[in-house]
mmCIF file of C-alpha atoms in Angstrom:
data_model
loop_
_atom_site.group_PDB
_atom_site.id
_atom_site.type_symbol
_atom_site.label_atom_id
_atom_site.label_comp_id
_atom_site.label_asym_id
_atom_site.label_seq_id
_atom_site.Cartn_x
_atom_site.Cartn_y
_atom_site.Cartn_z
ATOM 1 C CA MET A 1 16.192 -1.320 -24.360
ATOM 2 C CA LYS A 2 14.554 -4.538 -26.049
ATOM 3 C CA ARG A 3 11.248 -5.109 -24.959
ATOM 4 C CA GLY A 4 10.073 -8.686 -23.936
ATOM 5 C CA LYS A 5 7.117 -10.503 -22.786
ATOM 6 C CA PRO A 6 5.851 -9.507 -19.493
ATOM 7 C CA ASP A 7 5.946 -11.625 -16.307
ATOM 8 C CA PHE A 8 3.371 -14.518 -16.238
ATOM 9 C CA TRP A 9 3.598 -14.881 -12.602
ATOM 10 C CA LEU A 10 3.078 -11.456 -11.861
ATOM 11 C CA ILE A 11 0.062 -11.375 -13.587
ATOM 12 C CA LEU A 12 -1.307 -14.635 -12.390
ATOM 13 C CA ILE A 13 -0.764 -13.466 -8.854
ATOM 14 C CA THR A 14 -2.283 -10.219 -9.536
ATOM 15 C CA PHE A 15 -5.330 -11.754 -11.000
ATOM 16 C CA THR A 16 -5.790 -14.533 -8.069
ATOM 17 C CA LEU A 17 -5.577 -11.686 -5.328
ATOM 18 C CA LEU A 18 -8.203 -9.674 -7.235
ATOM 19 C CA GLY A 19 -10.369 -12.474 -7.663
ATOM 20 C CA ILE A 20 -10.201 -13.447 -4.103
ATOM 21 C CA GLY A 21 -10.658 -9.597 -3.075
ATOM 22 C CA LEU A 22 -14.147 -9.739 -5.333
ATOM 23 C CA ILE A 23 -15.541 -12.780 -3.787
ATOM 24 C CA MET A 24 -14.845 -11.695 -0.231
ATOM 25 C CA VAL A 25 -16.031 -8.223 -0.611
ATOM 26 C CA PHE A 26 -19.476 -9.476 -2.092
ATOM 27 C CA SER A 27 -19.481 -12.238 1.057
ATOM 28 C CA ALA A 28 -18.351 -9.516 3.585
ATOM 29 C CA SER A 29 -20.707 -6.644 2.369
ATOM 30 C CA TYR A 30 -23.923 -8.221 1.053
ATOM 31 C CA PHE A 31 -25.466 -8.006 4.791
ATOM 32 C CA LYS A 32 -24.477 -4.251 5.194
ATOM 33 C CA GLY A 33 -25.377 -3.455 1.416
ATOM 34 C CA TYR A 34 -29.108 -4.809 1.965
ATOM 35 C CA VAL A 35 -29.654 -3.280 5.562
ATOM 36 C CA ASP A 36 -28.049 0.170 4.754
ATOM 37 C CA LEU A 37 -28.862 0.530 1.108
ATOM 38 C CA GLN A 38 -31.424 -2.196 0.099
ATOM 39 C CA ASP A 39 -29.167 -3.608 -2.295
ATOM 40 C CA SER A 40 -27.126 -6.830 -1.387
ATOM 41 C CA TYR A 41 -24.847 -6.373 -4.398
ATOM 42 C CA TYR A 42 -24.009 -2.483 -4.109
ATOM 43 C CA PHE A 43 -20.325 -2.741 -2.974
ATOM 44 C CA PHE A 44 -19.646 -5.924 -5.107
ATOM 45 C CA LYS A 45 -20.873 -3.914 -8.192
ATOM 46 C CA LYS A 46 -18.904 -0.786 -7.266
ATOM 47 C CA GLN A 47 -15.587 -3.068 -6.513
ATOM 48 C CA LEU A 48 -16.131 -5.017 -9.687
ATOM 49 C CA VAL A 49 -16.508 -1.656 -11.609
ATOM 50 C CA TYR A 50 -13.319 -0.648 -9.648
ATOM 51 C CA GLY A 51 -11.592 -4.004 -10.435
ATOM 52 C CA LEU A 52 -12.392 -3.937 -14.291
ATOM 53 C CA LEU A 53 -10.911 -0.189 -14.412
ATOM 54 C CA GLY A 54 -7.984 -1.134 -12.732
ATOM 55 C CA LEU A 55 -7.227 -4.117 -15.056
ATOM 56 C CA VAL A 56 -7.783 -1.803 -17.722
ATOM 57 C CA LEU A 57 -5.194 0.600 -16.147
ATOM 58 C CA PHE A 58 -2.892 -2.087 -15.307
ATOM 59 C CA PHE A 59 -2.434 -3.417 -18.836
ATOM 60 C CA ALA A 60 -2.431 -0.138 -20.377
ATOM 61 C CA VAL A 61 0.370 1.240 -17.819
ATOM 62 C CA SER A 62 2.332 -2.050 -18.528
ATOM 63 C CA ASN A 63 3.028 -0.843 -22.018
ATOM 64 C CA ILE A 64 4.214 2.622 -20.921
ATOM 65 C CA PRO A 65 7.948 2.384 -20.727
ATOM 66 C CA TYR A 66 8.892 2.877 -16.928
ATOM 67 C CA GLN A 67 11.596 5.298 -17.874
ATOM 68 C CA PHE A 68 8.724 7.876 -18.758
ATOM 69 C CA TYR A 69 7.964 8.544 -15.067
ATOM 70 C CA ARG A 70 11.614 9.573 -14.733
ATOM 71 C CA LYS A 71 11.359 12.284 -17.173
ATOM 72 C CA TYR A 72 8.097 14.109 -15.636
ATOM 73 C CA VAL A 73 9.042 13.227 -12.255
ATOM 74 C CA GLY A 74 8.769 17.068 -11.427
ATOM 75 C CA ILE A 75 5.213 17.169 -12.514
ATOM 76 C CA ILE A 76 4.271 14.085 -10.499
ATOM 77 C CA LEU A 77 5.828 15.766 -7.538
ATOM 78 C CA PHE A 78 3.921 18.805 -8.038
ATOM 79 C CA LEU A 79 0.792 16.982 -8.315
ATOM 80 C CA SER A 80 1.348 15.102 -5.077
ATOM 81 C CA LEU A 81 1.914 18.338 -3.335
ATOM 82 C CA PHE A 82 -1.084 20.144 -4.858
ATOM 83 C CA PHE A 83 -3.579 17.230 -3.973
ATOM 84 C CA LEU A 84 -2.315 17.008 -0.435
ATOM 85 C CA LEU A 85 -3.077 20.730 -0.308
ATOM 86 C CA ALA A 86 -6.381 20.448 -1.967
ATOM 87 C CA VAL A 87 -7.498 18.029 0.540
ATOM 88 C CA LEU A 88 -6.717 20.046 3.398
ATOM 89 C CA LEU A 89 -8.594 23.098 1.929
ATOM 90 C CA PHE A 90 -11.362 21.152 0.377
ATOM 91 C CA GLY A 91 -11.307 17.679 1.638
ATOM 92 C CA GLU A 92 -14.274 16.080 3.554
ATOM 93 C CA VAL A 93 -14.079 15.438 7.102
ATOM 94 C CA ARG A 94 -14.816 11.641 8.068
ATOM 95 C CA ASN A 95 -14.307 10.340 11.450
ATOM 96 C CA GLY A 96 -12.465 13.124 12.352
ATOM 97 C CA ALA A 97 -10.066 13.021 9.704
ATOM 98 C CA ARG A 98 -9.659 15.346 6.171
ATOM 99 C CA ARG A 99 -8.681 12.738 3.812
ATOM 100 C CA TRP A 100 -11.094 12.681 0.961
ATOM 101 C CA ILE A 101 -12.049 14.412 -2.040
ATOM 102 C CA ASP A 102 -15.609 13.927 -3.419
ATOM 103 C CA LEU A 103 -15.580 13.847 -7.266
ATOM 104 C CA GLY A 104 -19.080 12.763 -7.622
ATOM 105 C CA PHE A 105 -18.550 9.660 -9.278
ATOM 106 C CA ILE A 106 -15.879 8.408 -6.905
ATOM 107 C CA ASP A 107 -14.369 9.432 -3.428
ATOM 108 C CA PHE A 108 -10.597 10.420 -4.180
ATOM 109 C CA GLN A 109 -8.020 9.824 -1.614
ATOM 110 C CA PRO A 110 -4.794 11.713 -2.425
ATOM 111 C CA SER A 111 -2.623 9.713 -0.012
ATOM 112 C CA GLU A 112 -2.941 7.004 -2.287
ATOM 113 C CA LEU A 113 -1.662 8.489 -5.137
ATOM 114 C CA VAL A 114 1.097 10.286 -3.159
ATOM 115 C CA LYS A 115 2.242 7.060 -2.222
ATOM 116 C CA LEU A 116 3.088 5.997 -5.680
ATOM 117 C CA GLY A 117 4.289 9.602 -6.612
ATOM 118 C CA MET A 118 6.869 9.205 -3.790
ATOM 119 C CA ILE A 119 8.035 6.266 -4.693
ATOM 120 C CA ILE A 120 8.792 7.368 -8.370
ATOM 121 C CA TYR A 121 10.339 10.631 -7.033
ATOM 122 C CA THR A 122 12.604 8.922 -4.518
ATOM 123 C CA ALA A 123 13.756 6.213 -7.141
ATOM 124 C CA SER A 124 14.325 8.945 -9.694
ATOM 125 C CA ILE A 125 16.308 11.360 -7.464
ATOM 126 C CA MET A 126 18.612 8.615 -5.759
ATOM 127 C CA VAL A 127 19.662 7.483 -9.184
ATOM 128 C CA LYS A 128 20.725 11.150 -9.775
ATOM 129 C CA LYS A 129 22.405 11.262 -6.502
ATOM 130 C CA GLN A 130 24.868 8.477 -6.933
ATOM 131 C CA PRO A 131 27.905 10.468 -7.650
ATOM 132 C CA LEU A 132 27.560 12.226 -4.463
ATOM 133 C CA LEU A 133 26.037 9.422 -2.202
ATOM 134 C CA ASP A 134 29.140 10.180 0.284
ATOM 135 C CA ASN A 135 27.917 13.704 0.887
ATOM 136 C CA PHE A 136 24.868 13.574 3.258
ATOM 137 C CA LYS A 137 23.984 17.031 2.471
ATOM 138 C CA ARG A 138 23.927 16.904 -1.174
ATOM 139 C CA ALA A 139 22.784 13.481 -1.732
ATOM 140 C CA LEU A 140 20.065 12.898 1.141
ATOM 141 C CA LEU A 141 19.188 16.269 2.258
ATOM 142 C CA PRO A 142 17.050 17.254 -0.706
ATOM 143 C CA PRO A 143 15.005 14.245 -0.738
ATOM 144 C CA LEU A 144 14.796 14.031 2.942
ATOM 145 C CA ILE A 145 13.187 17.800 2.876
ATOM 146 C CA VAL A 146 10.502 16.844 0.366
ATOM 147 C CA ILE A 147 9.786 13.768 2.184
ATOM 148 C CA GLY A 148 9.466 15.652 5.315
ATOM 149 C CA LEU A 149 7.160 18.075 3.528
ATOM 150 C CA VAL A 150 4.659 15.483 2.187
ATOM 151 C CA SER A 151 4.824 13.890 5.767
ATOM 152 C CA SER A 152 3.715 17.268 7.618
ATOM 153 C CA LEU A 153 0.903 17.784 5.075
ATOM 154 C CA LEU A 154 -0.345 14.254 5.785
ATOM 155 C CA VAL A 155 -0.098 14.601 9.600
ATOM 156 C CA LEU A 156 -2.409 17.775 9.047
ATOM 157 C CA GLU A 157 -5.021 15.590 7.523
ATOM 158 C CA PRO A 158 -4.130 13.650 9.986
ATOM 159 C CA HIS A 159 -3.303 10.472 8.450
ATOM 160 C CA PHE A 160 -0.269 8.988 10.502
ATOM 161 C CA SER A 161 -0.532 5.522 9.076
ATOM 162 C CA ALA A 162 0.221 7.074 5.342
ATOM 163 C CA THR A 163 3.053 8.844 6.931
ATOM 164 C CA VAL A 164 4.771 6.043 8.396
ATOM 165 C CA ILE A 165 4.187 3.954 5.436
ATOM 166 C CA ILE A 166 5.629 6.666 2.922
ATOM 167 C CA VAL A 167 8.738 7.233 5.069
ATOM 168 C CA ALA A 168 9.270 3.666 5.514
ATOM 169 C CA THR A 169 9.010 2.991 1.649
ATOM 170 C CA CYS A 170 11.274 5.732 1.040
ATOM 171 C CA PHE A 171 13.740 4.732 3.483
ATOM 172 C CA VAL A 172 13.910 1.075 1.501
ATOM 173 C CA ILE A 173 14.587 3.021 -1.635
ATOM 174 C CA ILE A 174 17.415 5.086 -0.214
ATOM 175 C CA PHE A 175 18.745 2.089 1.383
ATOM 176 C CA CYS A 176 18.841 0.153 -1.822
ATOM 177 C CA SER A 177 20.272 3.080 -3.603
ATOM 178 C CA GLY A 178 23.596 2.445 -1.593
ATOM 179 C CA ALA A 179 23.246 5.340 0.755
ATOM 180 C CA ARG A 180 25.851 4.859 3.630
ATOM 181 C CA ILE A 181 25.010 3.062 6.589
ATOM 182 C CA LYS A 182 25.966 5.707 9.096
ATOM 183 C CA HIS A 183 23.786 8.183 7.245
ATOM 184 C CA LEU A 184 20.947 5.738 7.391
ATOM 185 C CA ALA A 185 21.597 5.063 10.992
ATOM 186 C CA LEU A 186 21.561 8.893 11.727
ATOM 187 C CA LEU A 187 18.118 9.042 9.788
ATOM 188 C CA LEU A 188 16.727 6.183 12.091
ATOM 189 C CA PHE A 189 17.997 7.622 15.403
ATOM 190 C CA SER A 190 16.363 11.240 14.471
ATOM 191 C CA GLY A 191 13.276 9.923 12.498
ATOM 192 C CA ILE A 192 12.303 7.136 14.855
ATOM 193 C CA PRO A 193 11.726 9.778 17.935
ATOM 194 C CA ALA A 194 10.099 12.160 15.778
ATOM 195 C CA MET A 195 7.347 9.729 14.677
ATOM 196 C CA ILE A 196 7.203 8.707 18.359
ATOM 197 C CA LEU A 197 6.675 12.310 19.364
ATOM 198 C CA ILE A 198 4.105 13.132 16.755
ATOM 199 C CA MET A 199 2.355 9.833 18.052
ATOM 200 C CA LEU A 200 2.264 10.613 21.430
ATOM 201 C CA THR A 201 1.031 14.353 20.893
ATOM 202 C CA SER A 202 -2.316 12.978 19.752
ATOM 203 C CA ASP A 203 -4.931 11.705 22.257
ATOM 204 C CA TYR A 204 -6.564 9.343 19.886
ATOM 205 C CA ARG A 205 -3.377 7.652 18.889
ATOM 206 C CA ILE A 206 -2.488 7.077 22.807
ATOM 207 C CA GLU A 207 -5.854 5.557 23.013
ATOM 208 C CA ARG A 208 -5.367 3.196 20.162
ATOM 209 C CA LEU A 209 -1.956 2.338 21.739
ATOM 210 C CA HIS A 210 -3.598 1.687 25.161
ATOM 211 C CA THR A 211 -6.642 -0.439 23.568
ATOM 212 C CA LEU A 212 -4.068 -2.543 21.802
ATOM 213 C CA LEU A 213 -2.499 -3.560 24.833
ATOM 214 C CA ASN A 214 -5.685 -4.343 26.708
ATOM 215 C CA PRO A 215 -8.680 -4.422 24.344
ATOM 216 C CA LEU A 216 -10.793 -5.573 27.257
ATOM 217 C CA SER A 217 -10.248 -2.365 29.076
ATOM 218 C CA ASN A 218 -12.941 -0.535 26.852
ATOM 219 C CA PRO A 219 -14.388 -3.446 25.187
ATOM 220 C CA ASN A 220 -17.745 -1.383 23.850
ATOM 221 C CA ASP A 221 -15.827 1.436 22.343
ATOM 222 C CA GLU A 222 -12.077 1.603 21.443
ATOM 223 C CA GLY A 223 -11.447 -1.965 21.988
ATOM 224 C CA TYR A 224 -14.764 -3.273 20.037
ATOM 225 C CA GLN A 225 -13.322 -3.488 16.915
ATOM 226 C CA ILE A 226 -10.220 -5.434 17.841
ATOM 227 C CA ILE A 227 -12.553 -7.991 19.876
ATOM 228 C CA GLN A 228 -14.797 -8.317 17.039
ATOM 229 C CA SER A 229 -12.128 -9.121 14.827
ATOM 230 C CA LEU A 230 -10.499 -11.579 16.985
ATOM 231 C CA ILE A 231 -13.831 -13.429 17.737
ATOM 232 C CA ALA A 232 -14.054 -13.566 14.000
ATOM 233 C CA ILE A 233 -10.871 -15.052 13.209
ATOM 234 C CA GLY A 234 -11.089 -17.874 16.496
ATOM 235 C CA PRO A 235 -14.029 -19.813 15.166
ATOM 236 C CA GLY A 236 -12.514 -20.130 11.619
ATOM 237 C CA GLY A 237 -10.349 -22.990 12.610
ATOM 238 C CA LEU A 238 -8.758 -25.175 10.014
ATOM 239 C CA THR A 239 -11.179 -24.870 7.020
ATOM 240 C CA GLY A 240 -13.474 -21.963 8.141
ATOM 241 C CA VAL A 241 -17.062 -22.004 8.834
ATOM 242 C CA GLY A 242 -17.883 -21.648 5.107
ATOM 243 C CA LEU A 243 -18.009 -18.947 2.403
ATOM 244 C CA GLY A 244 -20.836 -16.728 3.073
ATOM 245 C CA GLU A 245 -21.163 -18.356 6.491
ATOM 246 C CA SER A 246 -19.777 -15.584 8.806
ATOM 247 C CA ILE A 247 -21.505 -14.549 11.996
ATOM 248 C CA GLN A 248 -19.532 -11.055 12.553
ATOM 249 C CA LYS A 249 -20.331 -9.558 9.430
ATOM 250 C CA LEU A 250 -23.874 -9.545 10.509
ATOM 251 C CA ALA A 251 -23.141 -5.962 11.717
ATOM 252 C CA TYR A 252 -20.925 -7.290 14.834
ATOM 253 C CA LEU A 253 -17.446 -6.436 13.005
ATOM 254 C CA PRO A 254 -17.529 -2.770 11.702
ATOM 255 C CA GLU A 255 -15.490 -2.250 8.460
ATOM 256 C CA ALA A 256 -15.889 -5.910 7.760
ATOM 257 C CA HIS A 257 -15.723 -5.640 4.027
ATOM 258 C CA THR A 258 -12.621 -2.678 3.923
ATOM 259 C CA ASP A 259 -10.035 -2.780 6.804
ATOM 260 C CA PHE A 260 -11.005 -6.083 8.475
ATOM 261 C CA ILE A 261 -11.802 -8.181 5.616
ATOM 262 C CA PHE A 262 -8.912 -10.775 6.426
ATOM 263 C CA SER A 263 -11.009 -11.435 9.380
ATOM 264 C CA ILE A 264 -14.071 -12.436 7.563
ATOM 265 C CA ILE A 265 -11.748 -14.529 5.416
ATOM 266 C CA SER A 266 -10.209 -16.492 8.378
ATOM 267 C CA GLU A 267 -13.926 -16.998 9.853
ATOM 268 C CA GLU A 268 -15.225 -18.336 6.500
ATOM 269 C CA LEU A 269 -12.237 -19.907 4.961
ATOM 270 C CA GLY A 270 -10.349 -20.756 8.149
ATOM 271 C CA PHE A 271 -6.471 -21.227 8.445
ATOM 272 C CA VAL A 272 -6.224 -22.661 4.989
ATOM 273 C CA GLY A 273 -7.866 -19.482 3.456
ATOM 274 C CA GLY A 274 -6.178 -17.120 5.601
ATOM 275 C CA SER A 275 -2.737 -18.899 4.809
ATOM 276 C CA LEU A 276 -3.319 -19.120 1.044
ATOM 277 C CA VAL A 277 -3.657 -15.063 1.140
ATOM 278 C CA ILE A 278 -0.736 -14.761 2.979
ATOM 279 C CA LEU A 279 1.254 -17.051 0.867
ATOM 280 C CA LEU A 280 -0.099 -15.112 -2.284
ATOM 281 C CA PHE A 281 1.553 -11.921 -0.961
ATOM 282 C CA ILE A 282 4.712 -13.618 -0.026
ATOM 283 C CA LEU A 283 5.425 -14.754 -3.646
ATOM 284 C CA PHE A 284 4.130 -11.300 -4.857
ATOM 285 C CA ILE A 285 7.150 -9.874 -2.897
ATOM 286 C CA VAL A 286 9.641 -12.443 -3.890
ATOM 287 C CA ARG A 287 8.411 -12.372 -7.717
ATOM 288 C CA GLY A 288 8.464 -8.502 -7.649
ATOM 289 C CA VAL A 289 11.948 -8.533 -5.901
ATOM 290 C CA LEU A 290 13.464 -10.905 -8.726
ATOM 291 C CA ILE A 291 11.769 -8.566 -11.241
ATOM 292 C CA ALA A 292 13.419 -5.313 -9.949
ATOM 293 C CA LEU A 293 16.643 -6.921 -9.543
ATOM 294 C CA GLN A 294 16.763 -7.993 -13.206
ATOM 295 C CA ALA A 295 16.016 -4.258 -14.539
ATOM 296 C CA PRO A 296 18.398 -3.004 -16.768
ATOM 297 C CA ASP A 297 19.161 0.037 -15.041
ATOM 298 C CA GLN A 298 18.951 1.339 -11.455
ATOM 299 C CA PHE A 299 16.006 3.504 -11.671
ATOM 300 C CA GLY A 300 13.961 0.134 -12.739
ATOM 301 C CA THR A 301 15.273 -1.528 -9.960
ATOM 302 C CA LEU A 302 14.552 1.152 -7.381
ATOM 303 C CA LEU A 303 11.248 1.870 -8.751
ATOM 304 C CA GLY A 304 10.284 -2.098 -8.479
ATOM 305 C CA ILE A 305 11.760 -2.201 -5.121
ATOM 306 C CA GLY A 306 9.731 0.509 -3.962
ATOM 307 C CA ILE A 307 6.490 -0.826 -5.402
ATOM 308 C CA VAL A 308 6.703 -4.183 -3.649
ATOM 309 C CA THR A 309 7.886 -2.564 -0.504
ATOM 310 C CA LEU A 310 4.735 -0.293 -0.362
ATOM 311 C CA MET A 311 2.611 -3.491 -1.073
ATOM 312 C CA GLY A 312 4.499 -5.415 1.683
ATOM 313 C CA ILE A 313 4.077 -2.923 4.227
ATOM 314 C CA GLU A 314 0.448 -2.411 3.830
ATOM 315 C CA SER A 315 -0.061 -6.053 3.955
ATOM 316 C CA ILE A 316 2.086 -6.253 7.241
ATOM 317 C CA PHE A 317 0.027 -3.385 8.489
ATOM 318 C CA ASN A 318 -3.279 -4.552 7.756
ATOM 319 C CA LEU A 319 -2.857 -8.041 8.902
ATOM 320 C CA GLY A 320 -1.017 -6.834 12.111
ATOM 321 C CA VAL A 321 -4.308 -4.740 13.033
ATOM 322 C CA VAL A 322 -6.740 -7.388 12.291
ATOM 323 C CA THR A 323 -4.760 -10.125 14.580
ATOM 324 C CA ALA A 324 -4.277 -7.150 17.412
ATOM 325 C CA LEU A 325 -0.251 -7.087 16.929
ATOM 326 C CA LEU A 326 -0.461 -3.353 15.762
ATOM 327 C CA PRO A 327 -2.886 -0.574 16.807
ATOM 328 C CA VAL A 328 -5.910 0.470 14.440
ATOM 329 C CA THR A 329 -4.648 2.325 11.517
ATOM 330 C CA GLY A 330 -7.181 2.274 8.827
ATOM 331 C CA VAL A 331 -5.006 0.492 6.297
ATOM 332 C CA PRO A 332 -6.811 -1.717 3.507
ATOM 333 C CA LEU A 333 -5.383 -4.910 2.392
ATOM 334 C CA PRO A 334 -4.144 -4.517 -1.228
ATOM 335 C CA LEU A 335 -6.272 -6.016 -3.762
ATOM 336 C CA ILE A 336 -8.445 -7.413 -1.491
ATOM 337 C CA SER A 337 -10.601 -4.627 0.613
ATOM 338 C CA TYR A 338 -13.177 -2.929 -0.816
ATOM 339 C CA GLY A 339 -12.198 0.835 -1.851
ATOM 340 C CA GLY A 340 -11.766 2.381 -5.212
ATOM 341 C CA THR A 341 -8.683 4.666 -4.948
ATOM 342 C CA ALA A 342 -6.542 2.218 -3.331
ATOM 343 C CA LEU A 343 -7.123 -0.710 -5.778
ATOM 344 C CA ILE A 344 -7.019 1.687 -8.755
ATOM 345 C CA ILE A 345 -3.729 3.074 -7.729
ATOM 346 C CA LYS A 346 -2.493 -0.106 -6.630
ATOM 347 C CA MET A 347 -3.446 -1.723 -10.124
ATOM 348 C CA ILE A 348 -1.486 1.305 -11.749
ATOM 349 C CA GLY A 349 1.403 0.597 -9.528
ATOM 350 C CA LEU A 350 1.746 -3.208 -10.509
ATOM 351 C CA GLY A 351 1.144 -2.240 -14.001
ATOM 352 C CA MET A 352 4.406 -0.142 -13.589
ATOM 353 C CA LEU A 353 6.257 -3.126 -12.197
ATOM 354 C CA LEU A 354 4.864 -5.443 -15.049
ATOM 355 C CA ASN A 355 6.429 -2.971 -17.461
ATOM 356 C CA ILE A 356 9.756 -3.497 -15.851
ATOM 357 C CA SER A 357 9.385 -6.999 -16.083
ATOM 358 C CA ARG A 358 9.359 -6.518 -19.936
ATOM 359 C CA TYR A 359 12.848 -5.409 -19.972
ATOM 360 C CA ARG A 360 14.476 -7.949 -17.702
ATOM 361 C CA THR A 361 17.989 -8.172 -18.839
ATOM 362 C CA LYS A 362 18.596 -12.099 -18.377
ATOM 363 C CA LYS A 363 16.232 -15.043 -18.250
ATOM 364 C CA GLU A 364 16.412 -16.495 -14.786
ATOM 365 C CA LYS A 365 17.010 -20.013 -15.910
ATOM 366 C CA THR A 366 20.563 -18.666 -17.686
ATOM 367 C CA GLY A 367 21.832 -18.720 -13.780
ATOM 368 C CA LYS A 368 23.852 -15.375 -14.457
ATOM 369 C CA ARG A 369 24.017 -13.076 -11.902
ATOM 370 C CA PRO A 370 21.109 -10.302 -11.961
ATOM 371 C CA THR A 371 21.893 -6.638 -12.147
ATOM 372 C CA VAL A 372 21.516 -4.821 -8.602
ATOM 373 C CA ALA A 373 21.754 -1.397 -7.130
ATOM 374 C CA ARG A 374 24.999 0.317 -6.215
ATOM 375 C CA PRO A 375 26.349 -1.868 -2.998
ATOM 376 C CA VAL A 376 25.814 -0.411 0.341
ATOM 377 C CA HIS A 377 28.931 1.866 1.743
ATOM 378 C CA MET A 378 29.964 1.114 5.009
#
């Protein structure tokens, strides 16, 4: 395959989101850094290091042909399972969940790496299973067993939101690979009840659902974070109270620089700032899908679709939580929220997508029909 130039718009959108993230992490965290650590720049400096490392990996990975990952998909899958077992055995318990491994210089969250690993695995095996797509047992059952195993390990942490994100992302990849509609319907009708059953077997998940429906029922405990998030968003108005002028970040809104950073964006930059961030994510999704559709082979298409879907689902989850449309899940806003593991892994994934853009088969201005995955069977 002939290698061309990387996609300029993908680079621009990535840089813009990363830049907004750095600015807002500083704005949302300087008070917490000063009060807790006597260093207003503590979280910003760490995020800046993560961002610079992410940029290095972004451009380094963009120079690795994406077919490389298919050759070593077995090793990638093994490492994913290994890290999930390692976190269950040696991980740190925080807020009642065992999701982190402390490496000293960074707290590593294996589920972030597993998300990317499962995208690579699902894209690879669905290309391999193309001649067998009419046979549910031979085509879909093997990847479903692996996805189920990974999901079970995540539920044990417990990390239900990561489980839902991985299952949904893999389902989109399977759909785009050309799986039969009746097989996909079977998966939906069997998978959704299983997810609901898992959710209802945990008291804290039920409590989160109850809080979502009526946050004021427990305003000083479970409903506190959602209420404070809405209080932050409300006064923002059209243009916000001004960058750095948030009141809610002054110890009122927990996790203001991580999961609820969009609330601070809305408070300080208003409807205009919040809409700009949402628009950037929409532009990313559109650009990413175009890149995936123009990939020279189906693996590139499915890999690109998986990366875009992951970013899109996580963005929707985060925005839904901060606006009280979804229960609190602990999903950060990609490229914006504070966090080393999530940011670095996302930049690696975007580097893969950028590499796919180097091998596009046709220029958009030619008007020719892009290469797409196998049509869906009825």
